[in-house]
PDB file of C-alpha atoms in Angstrom:
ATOM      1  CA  UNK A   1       7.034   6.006 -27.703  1.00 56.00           C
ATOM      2  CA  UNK A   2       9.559   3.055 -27.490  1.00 61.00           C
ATOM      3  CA  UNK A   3       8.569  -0.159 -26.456  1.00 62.00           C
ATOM      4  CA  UNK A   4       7.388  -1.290 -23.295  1.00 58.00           C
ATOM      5  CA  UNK A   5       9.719  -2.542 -20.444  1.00 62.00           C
ATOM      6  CA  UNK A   6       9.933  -5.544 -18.270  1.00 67.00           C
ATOM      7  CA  UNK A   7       9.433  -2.950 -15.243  1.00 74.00           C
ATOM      8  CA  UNK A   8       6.023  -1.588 -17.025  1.00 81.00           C
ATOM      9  CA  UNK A   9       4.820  -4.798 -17.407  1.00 87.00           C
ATOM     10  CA  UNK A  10       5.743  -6.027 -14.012  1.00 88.00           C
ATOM     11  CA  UNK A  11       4.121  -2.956 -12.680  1.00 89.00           C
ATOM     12  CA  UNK A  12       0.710  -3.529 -14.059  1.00 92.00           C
ATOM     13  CA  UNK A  13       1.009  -7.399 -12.586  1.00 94.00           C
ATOM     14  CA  UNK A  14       1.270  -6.127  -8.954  1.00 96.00           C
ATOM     15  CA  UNK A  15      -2.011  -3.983  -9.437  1.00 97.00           C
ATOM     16  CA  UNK A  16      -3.751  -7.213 -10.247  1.00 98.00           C
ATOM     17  CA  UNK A  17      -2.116  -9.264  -7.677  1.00 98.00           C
ATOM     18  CA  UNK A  18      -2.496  -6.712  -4.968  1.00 98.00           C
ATOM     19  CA  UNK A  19      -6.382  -6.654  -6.023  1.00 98.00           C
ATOM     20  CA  UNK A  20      -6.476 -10.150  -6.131  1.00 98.00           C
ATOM     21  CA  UNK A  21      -5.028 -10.361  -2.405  1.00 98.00           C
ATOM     22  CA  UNK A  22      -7.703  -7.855  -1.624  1.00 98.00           C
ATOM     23  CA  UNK A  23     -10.798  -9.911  -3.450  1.00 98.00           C
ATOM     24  CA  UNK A  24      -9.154 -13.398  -1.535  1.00 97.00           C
ATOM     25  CA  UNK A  25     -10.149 -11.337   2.025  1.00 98.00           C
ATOM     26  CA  UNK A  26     -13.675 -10.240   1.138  1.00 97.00           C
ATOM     27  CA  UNK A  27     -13.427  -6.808  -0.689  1.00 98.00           C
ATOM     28  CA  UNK A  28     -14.052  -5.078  -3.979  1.00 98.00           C
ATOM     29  CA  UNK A  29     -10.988  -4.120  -5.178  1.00 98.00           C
ATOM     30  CA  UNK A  30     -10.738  -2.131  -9.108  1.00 97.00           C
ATOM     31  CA  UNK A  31      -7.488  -1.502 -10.966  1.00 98.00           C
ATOM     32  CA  UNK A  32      -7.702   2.133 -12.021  1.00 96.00           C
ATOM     33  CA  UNK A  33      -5.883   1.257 -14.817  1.00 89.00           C
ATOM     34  CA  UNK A  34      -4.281   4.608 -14.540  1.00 83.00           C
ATOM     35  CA  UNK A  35      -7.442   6.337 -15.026  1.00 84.00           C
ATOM     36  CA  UNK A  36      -7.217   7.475 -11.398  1.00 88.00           C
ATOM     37  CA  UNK A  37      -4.931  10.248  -9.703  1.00 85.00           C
ATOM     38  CA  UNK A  38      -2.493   8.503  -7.055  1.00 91.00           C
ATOM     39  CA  UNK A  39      -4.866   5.610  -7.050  1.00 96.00           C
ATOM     40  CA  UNK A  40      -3.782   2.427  -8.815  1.00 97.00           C
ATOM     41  CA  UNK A  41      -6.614   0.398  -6.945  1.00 98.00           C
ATOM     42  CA  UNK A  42     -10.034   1.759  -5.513  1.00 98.00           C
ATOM     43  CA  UNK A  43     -11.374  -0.585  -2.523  1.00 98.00           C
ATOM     44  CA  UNK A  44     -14.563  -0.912  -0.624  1.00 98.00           C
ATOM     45  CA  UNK A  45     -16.369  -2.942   1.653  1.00 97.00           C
ATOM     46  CA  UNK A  46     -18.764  -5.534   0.206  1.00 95.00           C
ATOM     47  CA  UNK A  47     -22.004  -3.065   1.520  1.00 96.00           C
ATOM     48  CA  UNK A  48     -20.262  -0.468  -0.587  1.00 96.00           C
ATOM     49  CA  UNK A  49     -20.301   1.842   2.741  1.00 97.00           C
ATOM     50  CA  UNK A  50     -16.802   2.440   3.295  1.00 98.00           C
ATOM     51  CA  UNK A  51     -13.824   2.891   0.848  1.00 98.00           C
ATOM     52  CA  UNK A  52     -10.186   3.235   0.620  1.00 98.00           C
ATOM     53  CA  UNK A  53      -7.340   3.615  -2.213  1.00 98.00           C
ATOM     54  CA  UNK A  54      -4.187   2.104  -2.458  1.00 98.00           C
ATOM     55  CA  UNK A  55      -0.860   3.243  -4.371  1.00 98.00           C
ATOM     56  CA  UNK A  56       1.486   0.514  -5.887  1.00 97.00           C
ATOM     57  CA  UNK A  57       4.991   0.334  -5.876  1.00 97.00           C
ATOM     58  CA  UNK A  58       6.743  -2.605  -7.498  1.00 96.00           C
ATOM     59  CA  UNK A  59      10.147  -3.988  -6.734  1.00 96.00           C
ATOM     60  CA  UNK A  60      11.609  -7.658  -7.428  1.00 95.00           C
ATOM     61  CA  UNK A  61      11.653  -9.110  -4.785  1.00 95.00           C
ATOM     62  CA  UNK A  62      15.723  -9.781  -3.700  1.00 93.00           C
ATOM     63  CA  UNK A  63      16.417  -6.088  -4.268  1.00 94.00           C
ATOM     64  CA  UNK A  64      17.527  -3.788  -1.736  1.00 96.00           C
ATOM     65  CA  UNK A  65      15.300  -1.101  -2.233  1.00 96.00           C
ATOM     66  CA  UNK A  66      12.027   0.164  -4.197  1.00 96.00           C
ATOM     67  CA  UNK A  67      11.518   3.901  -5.022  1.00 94.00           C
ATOM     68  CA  UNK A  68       8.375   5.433  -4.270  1.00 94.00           C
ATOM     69  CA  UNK A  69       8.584   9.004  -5.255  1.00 91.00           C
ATOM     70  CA  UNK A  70       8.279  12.924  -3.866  1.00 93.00           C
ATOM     71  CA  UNK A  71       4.572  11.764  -3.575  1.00 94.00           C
ATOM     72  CA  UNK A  72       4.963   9.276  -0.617  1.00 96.00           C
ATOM     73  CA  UNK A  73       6.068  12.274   1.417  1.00 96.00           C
ATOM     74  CA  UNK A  74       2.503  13.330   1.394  1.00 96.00           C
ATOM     75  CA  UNK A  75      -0.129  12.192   3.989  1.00 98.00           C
ATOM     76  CA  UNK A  76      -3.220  11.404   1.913  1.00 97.00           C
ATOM     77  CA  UNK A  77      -5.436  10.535   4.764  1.00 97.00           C
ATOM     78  CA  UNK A  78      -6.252   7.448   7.008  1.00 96.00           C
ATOM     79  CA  UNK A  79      -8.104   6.166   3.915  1.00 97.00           C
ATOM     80  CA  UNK A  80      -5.101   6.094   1.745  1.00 98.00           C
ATOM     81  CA  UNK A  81      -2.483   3.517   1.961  1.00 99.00           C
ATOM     82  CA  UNK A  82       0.889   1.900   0.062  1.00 99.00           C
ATOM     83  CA  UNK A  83       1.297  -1.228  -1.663  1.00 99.00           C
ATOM     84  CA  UNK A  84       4.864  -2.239  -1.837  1.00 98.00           C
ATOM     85  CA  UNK A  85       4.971  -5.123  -4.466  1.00 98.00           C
ATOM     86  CA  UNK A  86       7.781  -7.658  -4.741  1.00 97.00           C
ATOM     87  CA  UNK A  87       6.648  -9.254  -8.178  1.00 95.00           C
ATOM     88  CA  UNK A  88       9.514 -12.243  -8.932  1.00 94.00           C
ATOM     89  CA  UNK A  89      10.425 -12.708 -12.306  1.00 90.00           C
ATOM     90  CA  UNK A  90       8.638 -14.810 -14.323  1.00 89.00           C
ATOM     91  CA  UNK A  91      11.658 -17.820 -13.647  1.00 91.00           C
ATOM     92  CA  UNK A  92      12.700 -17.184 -10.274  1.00 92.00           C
ATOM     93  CA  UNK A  93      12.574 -19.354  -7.405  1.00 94.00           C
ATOM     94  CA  UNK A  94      11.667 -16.277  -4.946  1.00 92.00           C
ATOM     95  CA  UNK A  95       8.174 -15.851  -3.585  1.00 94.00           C
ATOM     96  CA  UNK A  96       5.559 -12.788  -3.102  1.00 96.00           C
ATOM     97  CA  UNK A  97       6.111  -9.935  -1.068  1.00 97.00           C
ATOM     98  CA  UNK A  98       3.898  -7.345   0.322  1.00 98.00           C
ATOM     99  CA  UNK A  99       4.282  -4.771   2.525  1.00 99.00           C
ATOM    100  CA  UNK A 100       1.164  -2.847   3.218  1.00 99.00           C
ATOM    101  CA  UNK A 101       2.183   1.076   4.720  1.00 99.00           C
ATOM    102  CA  UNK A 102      -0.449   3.707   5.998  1.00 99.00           C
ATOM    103  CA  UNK A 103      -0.093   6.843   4.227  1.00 98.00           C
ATOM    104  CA  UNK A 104       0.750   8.944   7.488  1.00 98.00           C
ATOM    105  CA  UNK A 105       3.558   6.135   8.554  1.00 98.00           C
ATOM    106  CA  UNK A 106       5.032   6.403   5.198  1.00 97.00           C
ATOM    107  CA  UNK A 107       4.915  10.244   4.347  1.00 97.00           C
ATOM    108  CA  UNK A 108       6.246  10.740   8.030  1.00 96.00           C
ATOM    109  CA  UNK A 109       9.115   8.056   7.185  1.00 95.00           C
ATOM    110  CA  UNK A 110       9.988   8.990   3.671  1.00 95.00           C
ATOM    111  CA  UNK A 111      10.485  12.614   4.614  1.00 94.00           C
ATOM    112  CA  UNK A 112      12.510  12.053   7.995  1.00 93.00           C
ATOM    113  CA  UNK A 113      14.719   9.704   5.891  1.00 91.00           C
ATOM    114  CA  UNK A 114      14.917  11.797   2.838  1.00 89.00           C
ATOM    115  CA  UNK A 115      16.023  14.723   5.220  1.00 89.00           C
ATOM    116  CA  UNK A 116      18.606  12.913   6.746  1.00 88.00           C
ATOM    117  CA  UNK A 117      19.933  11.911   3.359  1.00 85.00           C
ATOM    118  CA  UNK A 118      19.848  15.113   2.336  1.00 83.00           C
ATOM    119  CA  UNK A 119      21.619  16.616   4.876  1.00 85.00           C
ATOM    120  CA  UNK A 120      24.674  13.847   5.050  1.00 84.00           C
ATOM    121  CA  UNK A 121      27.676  14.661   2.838  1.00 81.00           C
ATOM    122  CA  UNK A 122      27.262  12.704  -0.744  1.00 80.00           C
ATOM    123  CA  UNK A 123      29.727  10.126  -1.513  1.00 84.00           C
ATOM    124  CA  UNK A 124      32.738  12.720  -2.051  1.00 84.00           C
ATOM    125  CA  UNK A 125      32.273  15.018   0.585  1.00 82.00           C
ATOM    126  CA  UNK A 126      29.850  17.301  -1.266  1.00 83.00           C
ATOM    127  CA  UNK A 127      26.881  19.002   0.160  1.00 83.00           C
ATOM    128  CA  UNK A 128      24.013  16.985  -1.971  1.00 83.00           C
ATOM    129  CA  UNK A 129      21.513  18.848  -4.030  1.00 78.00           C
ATOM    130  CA  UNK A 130      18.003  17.964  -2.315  1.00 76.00           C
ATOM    131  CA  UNK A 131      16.192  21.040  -4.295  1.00 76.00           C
ATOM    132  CA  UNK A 132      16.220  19.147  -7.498  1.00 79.00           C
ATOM    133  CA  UNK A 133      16.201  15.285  -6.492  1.00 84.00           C
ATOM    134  CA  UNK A 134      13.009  13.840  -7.053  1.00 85.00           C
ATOM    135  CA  UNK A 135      13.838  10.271  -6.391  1.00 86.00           C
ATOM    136  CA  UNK A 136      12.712   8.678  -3.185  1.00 92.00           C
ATOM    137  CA  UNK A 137      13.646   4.861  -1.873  1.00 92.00           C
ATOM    138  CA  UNK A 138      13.067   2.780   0.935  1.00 95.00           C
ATOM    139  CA  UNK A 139      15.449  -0.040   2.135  1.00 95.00           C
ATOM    140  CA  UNK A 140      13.640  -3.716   2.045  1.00 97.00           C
ATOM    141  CA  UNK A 141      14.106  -5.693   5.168  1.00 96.00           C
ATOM    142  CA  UNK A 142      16.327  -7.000   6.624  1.00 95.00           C
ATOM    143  CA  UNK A 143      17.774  -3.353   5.724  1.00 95.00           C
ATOM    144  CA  UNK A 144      16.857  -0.570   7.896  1.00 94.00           C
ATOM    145  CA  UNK A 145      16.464   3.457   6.911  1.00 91.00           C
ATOM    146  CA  UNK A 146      18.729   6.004   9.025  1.00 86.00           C
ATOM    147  CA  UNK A 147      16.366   6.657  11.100  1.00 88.00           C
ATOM    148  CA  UNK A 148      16.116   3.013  12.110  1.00 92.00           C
ATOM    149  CA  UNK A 149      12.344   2.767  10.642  1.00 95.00           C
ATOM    150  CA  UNK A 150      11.483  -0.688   9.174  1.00 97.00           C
ATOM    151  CA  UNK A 151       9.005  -2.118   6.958  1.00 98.00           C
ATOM    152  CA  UNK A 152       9.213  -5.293   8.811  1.00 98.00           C
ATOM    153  CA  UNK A 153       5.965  -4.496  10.893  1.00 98.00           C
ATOM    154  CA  UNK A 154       3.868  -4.266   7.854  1.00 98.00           C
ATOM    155  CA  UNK A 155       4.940  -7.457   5.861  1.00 98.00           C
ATOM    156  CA  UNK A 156       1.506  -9.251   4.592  1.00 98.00           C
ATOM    157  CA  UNK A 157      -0.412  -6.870   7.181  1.00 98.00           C
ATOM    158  CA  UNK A 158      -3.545  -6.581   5.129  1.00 98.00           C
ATOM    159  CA  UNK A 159      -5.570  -6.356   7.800  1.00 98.00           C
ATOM    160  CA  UNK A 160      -4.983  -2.729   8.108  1.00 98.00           C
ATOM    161  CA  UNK A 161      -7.049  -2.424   4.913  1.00 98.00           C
ATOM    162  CA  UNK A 162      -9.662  -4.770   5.914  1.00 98.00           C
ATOM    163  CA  UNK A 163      -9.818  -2.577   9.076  1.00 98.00           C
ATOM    164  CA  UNK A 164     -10.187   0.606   7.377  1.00 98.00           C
ATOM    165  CA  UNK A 165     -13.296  -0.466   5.385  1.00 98.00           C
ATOM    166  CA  UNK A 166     -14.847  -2.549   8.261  1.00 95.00           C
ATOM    167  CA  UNK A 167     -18.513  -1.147   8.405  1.00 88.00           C
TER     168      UNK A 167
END
């Protein structure tokens, strides 16, 4: 195994970040640590009466888009949601960015978009292979997908967690 890369790294940050976020409004929030299937971070209420799981995706913040995988097309449950992470460099002037998706809102827009990709001619007029492409990316604001969904309405909209554990 080669060594580590900046991305690795950075991608272990925004599970610890994201948890912090989560501790700062009130709830327990463990890193998996990879230990956990589609779960980077396991979250309850402070009773320990309701709980929820959250996947994160990292990106640097400035980018134009962050991949999320054939996963995200899948609808985990109400209790399941997306972190998107924009982790800035270590030097960089930019700030945090989160962007906190629903599992239903984003398996419903990663497939609509990833079908509309699929079925628009690829760059040269050829019919593009969808059978065997794997990767799937969302457009950061201010960019929009083709089918004009935006994460926009869930910038910093950790509430929706707080909600879903609320006893």
């Amino acid at each position: 195994m080669g060594p580590r890369t900046d991305k690795g790294y950075r991608g272990d940050a925004a599970q610890f970040f994201v948890a912090g976020e989560l501790c700062r409004r009130q709830l327990v929030a463990v890193v998996t640590l990879g230990n956990c299937p589609n779960t980077d971070i396991l979250i309850s209420n402070a009773a320990g009466t309701r709980f929820c799981h959250v996947q994160v995706k990292t990106f640097v913040p400035g980018n134009r888009t962050v991949s999320v995988g054939m996963k995200a097309e899948k609808d985990y449950g109400s209790h399941f949601f997306w972190v998107l992470a924009g982790i800035p460099l270590p030097d960089s002037s930019n700030g945090f960015e989160f962007f906190i998706v629903p599992s239903s809102e984003m398996a419903r827009a990663v497939r609509n978009s990833f079908q509309l990709w699929a079925s628009s001619p690829g760059a040269k007029g050829q019919q593009r292979n969808s059978a065997t492409n794997k990767v799937r990316t969302l457009y950061l604001p201010p960019r929009t997908e083709k089918n004009g969904w935006s994460l926009v309405p869930y910038r910093n909209d950790w509430q929706r967690i707080v909600n879903a554990v609320a006893p």
